[in-house]
Short mmCIF file of C-alpha atoms and ligand atoms in Angstrom, two decimals:
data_model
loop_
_atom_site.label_atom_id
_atom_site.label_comp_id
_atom_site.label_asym_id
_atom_site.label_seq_id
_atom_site.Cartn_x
_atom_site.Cartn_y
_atom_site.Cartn_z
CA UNK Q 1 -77.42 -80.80 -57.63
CA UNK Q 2 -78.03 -79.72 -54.25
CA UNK Q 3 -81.72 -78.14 -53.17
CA UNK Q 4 -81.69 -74.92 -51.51
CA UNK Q 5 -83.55 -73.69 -48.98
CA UNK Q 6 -85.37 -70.24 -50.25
CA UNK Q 7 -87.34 -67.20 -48.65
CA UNK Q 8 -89.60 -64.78 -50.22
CA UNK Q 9 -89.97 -61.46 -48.18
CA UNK Q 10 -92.23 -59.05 -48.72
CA UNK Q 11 -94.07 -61.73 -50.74
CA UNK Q 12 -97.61 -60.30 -50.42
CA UNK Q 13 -96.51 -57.25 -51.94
CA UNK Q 14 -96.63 -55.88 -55.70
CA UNK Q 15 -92.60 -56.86 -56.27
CA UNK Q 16 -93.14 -60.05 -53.87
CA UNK Q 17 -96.28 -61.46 -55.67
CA UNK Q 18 -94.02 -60.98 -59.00
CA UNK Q 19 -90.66 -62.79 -57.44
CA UNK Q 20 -93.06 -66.06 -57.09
CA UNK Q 21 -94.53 -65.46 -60.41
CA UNK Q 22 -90.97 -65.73 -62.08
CA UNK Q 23 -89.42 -68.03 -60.04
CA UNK Q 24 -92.34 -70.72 -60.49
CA UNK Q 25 -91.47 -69.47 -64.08
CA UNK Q 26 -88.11 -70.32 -63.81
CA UNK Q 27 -87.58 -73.80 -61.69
CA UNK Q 28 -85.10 -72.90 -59.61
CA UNK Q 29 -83.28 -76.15 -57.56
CA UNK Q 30 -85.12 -74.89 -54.51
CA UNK Q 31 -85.41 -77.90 -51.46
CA UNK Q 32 -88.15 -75.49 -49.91
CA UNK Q 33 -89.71 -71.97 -49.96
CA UNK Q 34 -91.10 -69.94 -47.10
CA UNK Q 35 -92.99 -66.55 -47.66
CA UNK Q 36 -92.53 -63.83 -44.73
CA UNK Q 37 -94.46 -60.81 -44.68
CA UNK Q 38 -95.41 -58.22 -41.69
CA UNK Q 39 -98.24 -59.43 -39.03
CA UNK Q 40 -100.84 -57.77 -41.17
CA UNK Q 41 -100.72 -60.62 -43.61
CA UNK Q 42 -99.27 -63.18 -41.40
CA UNK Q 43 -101.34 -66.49 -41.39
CA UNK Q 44 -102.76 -65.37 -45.38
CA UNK Q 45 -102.84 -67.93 -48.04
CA UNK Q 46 -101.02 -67.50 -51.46
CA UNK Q 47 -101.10 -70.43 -53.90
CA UNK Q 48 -97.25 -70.81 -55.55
CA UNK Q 49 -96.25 -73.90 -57.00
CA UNK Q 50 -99.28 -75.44 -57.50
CA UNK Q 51 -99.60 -75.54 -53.93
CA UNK Q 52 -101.21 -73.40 -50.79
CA UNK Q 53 -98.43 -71.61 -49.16
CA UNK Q 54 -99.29 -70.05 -45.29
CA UNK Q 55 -97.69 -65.89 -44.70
CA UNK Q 56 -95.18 -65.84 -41.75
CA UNK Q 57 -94.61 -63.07 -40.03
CA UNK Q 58 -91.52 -61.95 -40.33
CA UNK Q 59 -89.48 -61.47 -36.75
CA UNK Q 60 -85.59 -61.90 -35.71
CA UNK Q 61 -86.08 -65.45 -35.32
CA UNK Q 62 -87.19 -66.33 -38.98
CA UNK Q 63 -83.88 -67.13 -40.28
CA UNK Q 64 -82.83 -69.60 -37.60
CA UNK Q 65 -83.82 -72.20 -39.70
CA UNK Q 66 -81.11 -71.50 -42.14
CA UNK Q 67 -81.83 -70.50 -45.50
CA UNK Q 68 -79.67 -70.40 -48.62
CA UNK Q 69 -81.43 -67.26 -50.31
CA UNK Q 70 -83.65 -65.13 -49.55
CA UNK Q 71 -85.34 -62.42 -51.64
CA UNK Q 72 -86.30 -59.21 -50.37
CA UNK Q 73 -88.67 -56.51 -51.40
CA UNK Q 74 -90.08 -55.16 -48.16
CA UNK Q 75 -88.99 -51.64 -48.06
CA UNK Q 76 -85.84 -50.18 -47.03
CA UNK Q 77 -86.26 -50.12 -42.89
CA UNK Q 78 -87.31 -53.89 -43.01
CA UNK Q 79 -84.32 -54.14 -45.04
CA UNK Q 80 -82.05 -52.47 -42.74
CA UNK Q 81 -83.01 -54.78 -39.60
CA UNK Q 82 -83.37 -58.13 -41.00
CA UNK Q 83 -81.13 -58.58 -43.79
CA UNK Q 84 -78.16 -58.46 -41.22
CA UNK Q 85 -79.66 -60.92 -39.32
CA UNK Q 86 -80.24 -63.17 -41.91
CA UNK Q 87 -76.67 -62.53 -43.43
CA UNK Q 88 -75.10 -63.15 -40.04
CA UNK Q 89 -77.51 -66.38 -40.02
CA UNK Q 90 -75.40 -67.99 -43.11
CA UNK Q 91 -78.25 -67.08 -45.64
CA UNK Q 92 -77.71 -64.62 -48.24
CA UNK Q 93 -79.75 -61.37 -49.44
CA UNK Q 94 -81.00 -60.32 -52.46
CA UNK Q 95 -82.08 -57.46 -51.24
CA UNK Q 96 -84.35 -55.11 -53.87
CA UNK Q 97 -84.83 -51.96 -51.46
CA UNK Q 98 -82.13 -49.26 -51.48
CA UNK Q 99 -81.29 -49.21 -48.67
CA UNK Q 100 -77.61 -51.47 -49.05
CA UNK Q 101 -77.37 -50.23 -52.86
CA UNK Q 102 -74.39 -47.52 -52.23
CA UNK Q 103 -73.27 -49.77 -49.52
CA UNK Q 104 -69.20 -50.30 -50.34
CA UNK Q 105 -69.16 -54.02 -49.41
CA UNK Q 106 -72.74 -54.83 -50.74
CA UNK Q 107 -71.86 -55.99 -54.92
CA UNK Q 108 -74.93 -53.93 -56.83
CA UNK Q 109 -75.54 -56.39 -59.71
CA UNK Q 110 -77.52 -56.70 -63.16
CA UNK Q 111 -76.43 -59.96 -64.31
CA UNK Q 112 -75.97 -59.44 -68.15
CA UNK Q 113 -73.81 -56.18 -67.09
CA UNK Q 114 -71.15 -56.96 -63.57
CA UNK Q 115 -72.18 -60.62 -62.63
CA UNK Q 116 -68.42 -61.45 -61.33
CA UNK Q 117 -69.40 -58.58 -58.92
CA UNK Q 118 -71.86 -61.41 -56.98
CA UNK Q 119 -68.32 -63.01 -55.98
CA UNK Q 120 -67.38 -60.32 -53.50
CA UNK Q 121 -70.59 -60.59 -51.58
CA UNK Q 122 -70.62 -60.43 -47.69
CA UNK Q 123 -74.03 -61.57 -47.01
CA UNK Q 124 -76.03 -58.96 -48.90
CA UNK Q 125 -76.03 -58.35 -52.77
CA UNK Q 126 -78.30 -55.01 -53.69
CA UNK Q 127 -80.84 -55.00 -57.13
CA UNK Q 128 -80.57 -51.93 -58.53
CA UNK Q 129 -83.28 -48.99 -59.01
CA UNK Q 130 -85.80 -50.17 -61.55
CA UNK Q 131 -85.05 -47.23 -63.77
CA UNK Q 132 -80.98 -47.88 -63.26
CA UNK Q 133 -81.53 -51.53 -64.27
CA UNK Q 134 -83.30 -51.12 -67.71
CA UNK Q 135 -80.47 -48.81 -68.79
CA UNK Q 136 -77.61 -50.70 -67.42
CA UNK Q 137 -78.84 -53.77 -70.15
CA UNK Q 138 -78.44 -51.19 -73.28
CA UNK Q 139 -75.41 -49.38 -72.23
CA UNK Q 140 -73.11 -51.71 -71.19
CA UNK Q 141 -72.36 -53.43 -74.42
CA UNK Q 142 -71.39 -49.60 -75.59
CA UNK Q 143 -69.06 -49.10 -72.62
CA UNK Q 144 -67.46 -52.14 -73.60
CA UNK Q 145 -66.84 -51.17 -76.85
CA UNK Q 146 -66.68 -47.44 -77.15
CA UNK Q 147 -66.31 -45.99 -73.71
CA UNK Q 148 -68.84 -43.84 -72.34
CA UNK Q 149 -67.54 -39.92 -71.59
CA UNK Q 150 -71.13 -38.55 -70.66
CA UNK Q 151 -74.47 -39.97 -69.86
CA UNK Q 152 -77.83 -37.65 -70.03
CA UNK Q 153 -81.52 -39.68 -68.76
CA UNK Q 154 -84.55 -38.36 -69.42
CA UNK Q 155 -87.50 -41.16 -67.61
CA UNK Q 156 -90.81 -41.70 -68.34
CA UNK Q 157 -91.76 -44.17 -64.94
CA UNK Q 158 -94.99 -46.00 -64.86
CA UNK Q 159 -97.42 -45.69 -61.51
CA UNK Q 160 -96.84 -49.27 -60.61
CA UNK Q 161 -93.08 -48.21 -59.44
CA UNK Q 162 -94.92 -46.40 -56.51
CA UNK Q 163 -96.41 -49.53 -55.20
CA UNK Q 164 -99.80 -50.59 -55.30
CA UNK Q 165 -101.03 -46.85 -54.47
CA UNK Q 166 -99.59 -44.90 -57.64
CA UNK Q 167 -101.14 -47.92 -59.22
CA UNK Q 168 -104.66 -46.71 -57.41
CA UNK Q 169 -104.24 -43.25 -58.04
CA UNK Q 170 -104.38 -43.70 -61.69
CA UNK Q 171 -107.13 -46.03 -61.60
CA UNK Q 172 -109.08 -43.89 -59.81
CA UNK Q 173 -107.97 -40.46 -61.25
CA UNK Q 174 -109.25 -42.04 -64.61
CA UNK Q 175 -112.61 -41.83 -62.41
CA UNK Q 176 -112.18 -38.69 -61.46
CA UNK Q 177 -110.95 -39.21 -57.79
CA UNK Q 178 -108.15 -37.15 -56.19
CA UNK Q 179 -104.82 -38.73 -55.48
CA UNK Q 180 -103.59 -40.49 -52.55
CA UNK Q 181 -100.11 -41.72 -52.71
CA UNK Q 182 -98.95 -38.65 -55.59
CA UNK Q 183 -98.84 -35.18 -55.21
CA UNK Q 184 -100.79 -33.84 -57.90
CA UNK Q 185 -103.35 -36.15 -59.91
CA UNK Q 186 -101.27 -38.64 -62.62
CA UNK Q 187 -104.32 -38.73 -64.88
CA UNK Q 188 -103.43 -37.03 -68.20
CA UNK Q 189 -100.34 -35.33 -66.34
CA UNK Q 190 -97.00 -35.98 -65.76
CA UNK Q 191 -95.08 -35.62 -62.81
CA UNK Q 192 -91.17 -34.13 -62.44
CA UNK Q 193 -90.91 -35.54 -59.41
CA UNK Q 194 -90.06 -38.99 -58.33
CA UNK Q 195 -89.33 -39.44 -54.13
CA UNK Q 196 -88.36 -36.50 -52.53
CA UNK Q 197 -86.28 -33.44 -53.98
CA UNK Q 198 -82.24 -32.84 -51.95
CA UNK Q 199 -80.71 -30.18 -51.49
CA UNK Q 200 -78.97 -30.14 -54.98
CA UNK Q 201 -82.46 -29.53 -57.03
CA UNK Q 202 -82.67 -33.48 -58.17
CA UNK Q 203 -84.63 -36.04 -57.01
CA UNK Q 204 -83.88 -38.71 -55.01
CA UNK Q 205 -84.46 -41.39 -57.86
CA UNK Q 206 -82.38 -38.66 -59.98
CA UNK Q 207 -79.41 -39.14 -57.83
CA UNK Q 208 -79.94 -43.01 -57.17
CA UNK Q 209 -79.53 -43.19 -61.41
CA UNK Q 210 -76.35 -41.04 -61.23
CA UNK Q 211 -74.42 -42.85 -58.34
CA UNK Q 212 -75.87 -46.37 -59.47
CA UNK Q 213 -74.56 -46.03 -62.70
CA UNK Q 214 -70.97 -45.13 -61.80
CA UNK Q 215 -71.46 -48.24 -59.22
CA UNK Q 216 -72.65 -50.99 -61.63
CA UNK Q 217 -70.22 -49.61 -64.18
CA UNK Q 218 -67.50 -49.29 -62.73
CA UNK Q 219 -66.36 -45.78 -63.55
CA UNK Q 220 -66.55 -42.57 -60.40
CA UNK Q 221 -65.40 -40.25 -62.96
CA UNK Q 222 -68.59 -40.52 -65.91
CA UNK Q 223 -70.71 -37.58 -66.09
CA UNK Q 224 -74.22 -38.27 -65.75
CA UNK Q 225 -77.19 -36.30 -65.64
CA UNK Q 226 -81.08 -37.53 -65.03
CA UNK Q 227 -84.43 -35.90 -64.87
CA UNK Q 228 -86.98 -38.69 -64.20
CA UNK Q 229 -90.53 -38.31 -64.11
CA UNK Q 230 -93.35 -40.09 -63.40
CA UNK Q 231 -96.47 -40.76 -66.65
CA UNK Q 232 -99.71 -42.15 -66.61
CA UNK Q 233 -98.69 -45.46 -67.82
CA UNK Q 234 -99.46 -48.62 -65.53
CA UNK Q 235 -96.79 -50.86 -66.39
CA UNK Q 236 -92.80 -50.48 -67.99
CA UNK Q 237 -90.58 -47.49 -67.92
CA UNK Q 238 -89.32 -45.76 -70.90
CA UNK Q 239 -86.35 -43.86 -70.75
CA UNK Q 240 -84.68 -41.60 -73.54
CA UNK Q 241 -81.05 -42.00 -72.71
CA UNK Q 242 -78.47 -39.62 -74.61
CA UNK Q 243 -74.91 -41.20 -74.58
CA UNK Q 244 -71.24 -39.47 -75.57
CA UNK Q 245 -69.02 -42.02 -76.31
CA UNK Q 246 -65.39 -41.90 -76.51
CA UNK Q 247 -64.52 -43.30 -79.64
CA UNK Q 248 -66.06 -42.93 -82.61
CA UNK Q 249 -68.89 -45.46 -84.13
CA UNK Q 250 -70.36 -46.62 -87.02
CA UNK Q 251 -74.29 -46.16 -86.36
CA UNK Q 252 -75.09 -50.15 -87.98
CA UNK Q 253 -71.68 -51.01 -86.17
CA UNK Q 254 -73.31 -49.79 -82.95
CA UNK Q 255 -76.61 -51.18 -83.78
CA UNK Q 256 -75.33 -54.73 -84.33
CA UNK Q 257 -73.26 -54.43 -81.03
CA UNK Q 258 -76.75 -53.65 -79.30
CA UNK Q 259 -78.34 -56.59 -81.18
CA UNK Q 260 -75.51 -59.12 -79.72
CA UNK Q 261 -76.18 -57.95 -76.07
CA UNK Q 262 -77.44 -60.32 -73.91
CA UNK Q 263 -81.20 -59.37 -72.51
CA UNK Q 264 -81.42 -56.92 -74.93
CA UNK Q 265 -84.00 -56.72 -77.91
CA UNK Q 266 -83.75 -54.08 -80.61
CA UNK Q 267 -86.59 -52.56 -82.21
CA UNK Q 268 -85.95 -49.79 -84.73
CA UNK Q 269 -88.09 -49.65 -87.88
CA UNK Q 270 -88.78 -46.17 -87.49
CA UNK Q 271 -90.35 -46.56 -91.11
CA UNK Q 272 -93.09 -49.32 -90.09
CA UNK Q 273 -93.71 -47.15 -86.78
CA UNK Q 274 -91.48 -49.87 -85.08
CA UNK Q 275 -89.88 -48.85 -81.96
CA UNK Q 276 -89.80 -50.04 -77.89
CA UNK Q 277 -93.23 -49.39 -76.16
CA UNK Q 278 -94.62 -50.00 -72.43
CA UNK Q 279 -97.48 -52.13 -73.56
CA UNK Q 280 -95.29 -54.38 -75.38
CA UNK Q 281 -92.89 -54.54 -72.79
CA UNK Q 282 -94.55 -55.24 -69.64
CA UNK Q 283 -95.05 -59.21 -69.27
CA UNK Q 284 -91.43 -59.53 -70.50
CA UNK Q 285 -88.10 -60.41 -69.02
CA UNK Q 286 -85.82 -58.44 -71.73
CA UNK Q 287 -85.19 -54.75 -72.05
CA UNK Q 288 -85.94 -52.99 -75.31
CA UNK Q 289 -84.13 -50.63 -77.30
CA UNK Q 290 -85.10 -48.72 -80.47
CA UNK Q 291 -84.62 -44.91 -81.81
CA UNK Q 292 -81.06 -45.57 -82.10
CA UNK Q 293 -79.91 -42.53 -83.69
CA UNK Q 294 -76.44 -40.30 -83.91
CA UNK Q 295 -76.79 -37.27 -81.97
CA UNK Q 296 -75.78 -34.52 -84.22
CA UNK Q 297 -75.32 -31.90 -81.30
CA UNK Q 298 -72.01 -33.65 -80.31
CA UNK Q 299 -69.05 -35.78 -81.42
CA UNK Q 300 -69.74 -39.44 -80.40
CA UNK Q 301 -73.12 -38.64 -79.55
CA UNK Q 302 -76.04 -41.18 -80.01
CA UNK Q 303 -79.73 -41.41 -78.51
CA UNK Q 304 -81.60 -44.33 -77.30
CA UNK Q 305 -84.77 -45.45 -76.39
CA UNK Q 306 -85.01 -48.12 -73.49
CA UNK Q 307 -88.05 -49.31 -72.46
CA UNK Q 308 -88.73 -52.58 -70.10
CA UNK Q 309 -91.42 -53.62 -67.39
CA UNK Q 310 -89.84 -52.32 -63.99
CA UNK Q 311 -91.92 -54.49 -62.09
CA UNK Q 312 -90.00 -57.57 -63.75
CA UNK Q 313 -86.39 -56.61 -65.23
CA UNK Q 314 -86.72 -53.36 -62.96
CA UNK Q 315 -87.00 -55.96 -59.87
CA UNK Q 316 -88.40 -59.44 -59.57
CA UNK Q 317 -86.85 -61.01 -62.79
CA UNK Q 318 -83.35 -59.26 -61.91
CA UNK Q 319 -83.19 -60.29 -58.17
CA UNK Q 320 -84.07 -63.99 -59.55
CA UNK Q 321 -81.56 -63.69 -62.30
CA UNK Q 322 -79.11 -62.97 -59.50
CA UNK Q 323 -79.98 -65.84 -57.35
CA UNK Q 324 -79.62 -67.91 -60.58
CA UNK Q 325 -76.50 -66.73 -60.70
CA UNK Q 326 -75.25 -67.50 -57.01
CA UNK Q 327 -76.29 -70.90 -57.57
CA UNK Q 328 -74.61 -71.68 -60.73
CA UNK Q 329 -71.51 -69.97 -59.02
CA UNK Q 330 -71.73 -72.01 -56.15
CA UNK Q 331 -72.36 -75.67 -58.35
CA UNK Q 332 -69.46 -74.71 -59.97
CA UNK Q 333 -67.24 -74.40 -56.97
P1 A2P D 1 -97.80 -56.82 -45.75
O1 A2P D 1 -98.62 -57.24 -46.91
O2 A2P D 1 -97.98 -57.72 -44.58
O3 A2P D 1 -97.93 -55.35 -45.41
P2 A2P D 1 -95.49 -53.05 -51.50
O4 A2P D 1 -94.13 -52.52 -51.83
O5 A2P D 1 -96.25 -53.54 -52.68
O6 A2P D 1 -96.27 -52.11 -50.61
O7 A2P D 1 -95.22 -54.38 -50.57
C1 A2P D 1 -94.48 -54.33 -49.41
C2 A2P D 1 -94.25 -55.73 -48.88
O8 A2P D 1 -93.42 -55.65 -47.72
C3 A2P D 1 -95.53 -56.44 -48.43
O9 A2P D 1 -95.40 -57.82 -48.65
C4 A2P D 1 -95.54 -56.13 -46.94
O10 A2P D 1 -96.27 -57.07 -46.17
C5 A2P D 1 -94.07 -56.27 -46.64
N1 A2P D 1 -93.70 -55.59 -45.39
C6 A2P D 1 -93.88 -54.31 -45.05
N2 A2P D 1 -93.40 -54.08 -43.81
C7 A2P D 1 -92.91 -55.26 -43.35
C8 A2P D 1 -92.28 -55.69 -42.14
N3 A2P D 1 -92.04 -54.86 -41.14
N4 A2P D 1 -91.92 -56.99 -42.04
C9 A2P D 1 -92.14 -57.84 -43.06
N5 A2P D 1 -92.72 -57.50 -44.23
C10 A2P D 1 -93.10 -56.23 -44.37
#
């Protein structure tokens, strides 16, 4: 098998640190990895592999080398410059900002959901949102088998999706300090408002749920509406997610479908108190789904409960899963 030639950027950061944690996790056939972040860090040490690994700063000379992959998490204007250049450089993006996501001729993948969609790639291949991801794993196995007419999220985010500093401002409103990165104080509150509102009354992450969605699934015409909001919970979002289908279902029918997805774990024993949580999620790979339920409101209807750790399935572990994928696709050629 060949060995390829891998880059981490962004790798001092909260999604960056967690890209190294799962791929030393997961072995990929990798000949060599370098780790770029911005001048600030270059020339810091991170040990990775057993070994001491030196920052680079990141410029438009760092792919000249010629890598296979690289992973990105670096924010959406480092994005914009360098993935481009790295593309054009032979080396292909896995790019976790959002800044390509909507991007025609950039493939927006979860692997258990459109991996085929990796084929069309020009250079660039977009991770979904965090909170688009986790519900992308539980709903696609109903598309597949019932058709989905309408789509309604409700989100309950953890801080760490805000970076290290929503992660600070509950730390330190749970000492009584006033927030930095937030708003209002996250500390026994909850916030309606993740990124910045548009002219339409939702949210930026609102919209980014509604037009990733349609992307990943393949369907402009589903109606979808989100209201996502931000918790005091550290780690893994939880999402109610109300679904019309168009056929009909049989609630165990539908249950066992959800049971044979791939990356998807059910837990729903509402009777032992046994349903998805954040502090049984986080640390994991899978998605979790529990308080399945027929919606009695509409025909078709059904509710859900996803919950999974967005640092991991929400980015790292789904941007590694995709390079998995490219690899396996490009042995197999
Ligand atoms: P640095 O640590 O040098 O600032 P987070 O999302 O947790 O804030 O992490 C952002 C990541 O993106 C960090 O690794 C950060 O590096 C990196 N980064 C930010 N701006 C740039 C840039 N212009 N070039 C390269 N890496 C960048």
């Amino acid at each position: 098998m060949k060995q390829y030639k891998i880059a981490v950027v962004g790798a001092t950061g909260m999604v960056g640190r967690t890209f190294l944690k799962v791929l030393e996790e997961r072995k990929l056939p990798a000949q060599s990895y370098t780790l770029f972040a911005s001048a600030r860090s270059a020339g810091s040490k991170i040990s990775f592999m057993g070994e001491e690994y030196t920052v680079q700063e990141l410029n438009e000379h760092s792919f000249d080398e010629g890598f296979d992959i690289a992973l990105f998490s670096a924010g959406g204007s480092t994005s914009e410059k360098f993935a481009p250049i790295a593309a054009s450089k032979g080396c292909v993006v896995i790019d976790n900002s959002s800044q390509w996501r909507m991007d025609p001729e950039v493939p927006l993948v979860v692997p258990e959901v459109n991996p085929d969609d990796i084929k069309k790639h020009k250079g660039i291949i977009a991770n979904p949102n965090c909170s688009t991801i986790q519900a992308m794993v539980a709903l696609r196995p109903l598309q597949l088998k019932y058709g989905i007419r309408r789509i309604v999220y409700s989100t309950y985010q953890a801080v760490s999706g805000a970076g290290l500093g929503g992660y600070q401002d509950l730390e330190n409103g749970m000492k009584g300090e006033a927030p930095k990165k937030f708003n209002h104080p996250i500390f026994s509150n909850c916030l309606p408002q993740i990124d910045v509102f548009l002219p339409n009354g939702y949210t930026k992450e609102e919209m980014k749920m509604v037009n990733e969605t349609r992307k990943i699934l393949g369907d402009d015409t589903l109606r979808i509406t989100a209201t996502t909001v931000r918790v005091p919970v550290f780690m893994a979002h939880s999402e109610s997610i109300n679904v019309e289908l168009k056929k009909p279902f049989d609630l165990d029918e539908l249950r066992a479908t959800l049971e044979a997805a791939p990356g998807l774990i059910v837990q729903d024993d509402p009777e032992h108190a046994v349903y998805p949580m954040p502090i049984n999620a986080q640390g994991k790979d899978e998605t979790f789904v529990g308080r399945i339920r027929r919606d009695e409101s509409v025909e078709n209807g059904v509710n859900l409960w996803v919950v999974a750790d967005n640092i991991r399935k929400g980015a790292a572990t789904n941007a590694v899963q995709i390079a998995q994928k490219l690899i396996e696709m490009w042995e197999s050629k």
